[in-house]
Amino acid sequence: MNTSADQIKKIEAQEYEDLVSQTKPKPTLLKNCIWAFVIGGLICTLGQVILN
């Protein structure tokens, strides 16, 4: 009996993982990298303006 209960839990866990992978948003890596580059540049520019 314990093995069938474990199998059911394993199947439910797999179905849950499949559902989560379908619904979670895909990362926008390129957009995030460009945005980080721009923001970092603005921070450096602001620091340079303050020092000069």
Coordinates of C-alpha atoms in Angstrom, one line a residue:
M1 CA 0.0 0.0 0.0
N2 CA 2.8 2.4 0.8
T3 CA 4.3 2.0 -2.7
S4 CA 1.1 2.9 -4.5
A5 CA 0.6 6.0 -2.3
D6 CA 4.2 7.0 -3.0
Q7 CA 3.6 6.5 -6.8
I8 CA 0.4 8.7 -6.6
K9 CA 2.4 11.4 -4.8
K10 CA 5.2 11.2 -7.3
I11 CA 2.7 11.5 -10.2
E12 CA 1.0 14.4 -8.5
A13 CA 4.3 16.1 -8.0
Q14 CA 5.3 15.6 -11.6
E15 CA 1.9 17.1 -12.8
Y16 CA 2.4 20.0 -10.5
E17 CA 5.9 20.7 -11.9
D18 CA 4.5 20.5 -15.4
L19 CA 1.8 23.0 -14.5
V20 CA 4.2 25.4 -12.9
S21 CA 6.6 25.2 -15.8
Q22 CA 3.8 26.1 -18.2
T23 CA 2.5 29.0 -16.2
K24 CA 5.6 30.8 -15.0
P25 CA 6.8 33.6 -17.2
K26 CA 9.8 33.1 -19.4
P27 CA 12.8 35.3 -18.4
T28 CA 13.6 38.1 -20.8
L29 CA 17.3 37.8 -20.5
L30 CA 18.4 40.1 -23.3
K31 CA 16.0 42.9 -22.2
N32 CA 17.2 42.6 -18.6
C33 CA 20.9 42.8 -19.6
I34 CA 20.3 45.8 -21.8
W35 CA 18.3 47.5 -19.0
A36 CA 21.0 46.8 -16.4
F37 CA 23.7 48.2 -18.8
V38 CA 21.7 51.4 -19.3
I39 CA 21.0 51.9 -15.6
G40 CA 24.6 51.1 -14.6
G41 CA 25.8 53.7 -17.2
L42 CA 23.4 56.3 -15.8
I43 CA 24.7 55.6 -12.2
C44 CA 28.3 55.9 -13.3
T45 CA 27.5 59.1 -15.3
L46 CA 25.8 60.6 -12.2
G47 CA 28.7 59.7 -10.0
Q48 CA 31.1 61.3 -12.5
V49 CA 29.1 64.5 -12.7
I50 CA 29.1 64.7 -8.9
L51 CA 32.9 64.2 -8.7
N52 CA 33.6 66.8 -11.4

